[in-house]
mmCIF file of C-alpha atoms in Angstrom:
data_model
loop_
_atom_site.group_PDB
_atom_site.id
_atom_site.type_symbol
_atom_site.label_atom_id
_atom_site.label_comp_id
_atom_site.label_asym_id
_atom_site.label_seq_id
_atom_site.Cartn_x
_atom_site.Cartn_y
_atom_site.Cartn_z
ATOM 1 C CA MET A 5 14.174 16.478 7.310
ATOM 2 C CA PRO A 6 11.656 14.419 9.409
ATOM 3 C CA GLU A 7 8.754 16.138 7.618
ATOM 4 C CA THR A 8 9.980 15.057 4.188
ATOM 5 C CA LYS A 9 10.607 11.542 5.511
ATOM 6 C CA ASN A 10 7.008 11.315 6.737
ATOM 7 C CA ASP A 11 5.685 12.702 3.448
ATOM 8 C CA SER A 12 7.515 10.011 1.489
ATOM 9 C CA ALA A 13 6.802 7.227 4.007
ATOM 10 C CA ILE A 14 3.019 7.716 4.176
ATOM 11 C CA PRO A 15 2.332 7.222 0.417
ATOM 12 C CA PHE A 16 4.833 4.324 0.356
ATOM 13 C CA PHE A 17 3.040 2.517 3.195
ATOM 14 C CA GLY A 18 -0.339 3.318 1.661
ATOM 15 C CA LYS A 19 0.894 1.852 -1.636
ATOM 16 C CA ILE A 20 1.856 -1.401 0.116
ATOM 17 C CA VAL A 21 -1.561 -1.647 1.790
ATOM 18 C CA TYR A 22 -3.296 -0.857 -1.516
ATOM 19 C CA ILE A 23 -1.317 -3.549 -3.369
ATOM 20 C CA LYS A 24 -2.009 -6.014 -0.553
ATOM 21 C CA ASN A 25 -5.758 -5.369 -0.834
ATOM 22 C CA GLU A 26 -5.636 -5.760 -4.628
ATOM 23 C CA VAL A 27 -3.800 -9.084 -4.285
ATOM 24 C CA LEU A 28 -6.403 -10.305 -1.784
ATOM 25 C CA LEU A 29 -9.201 -9.273 -4.143
ATOM 26 C CA LEU A 30 -7.534 -11.057 -7.067
ATOM 27 C CA LYS A 31 -7.065 -14.207 -4.987
ATOM 28 C CA HIS A 32 -10.714 -14.041 -3.958
ATOM 29 C CA LEU A 33 -11.828 -13.645 -7.583
ATOM 30 C CA ILE A 34 -9.611 -16.519 -8.752
ATOM 31 C CA HIS A 35 -10.907 -18.830 -6.049
#
């Protein structure tokens, strides 16, 4: 059970970080 939780949590967290970086890049391009 913990292994599957980690497998699903890692991509989810990575997705958040990736979206955050994209938002920062977009803000930088707009400004």
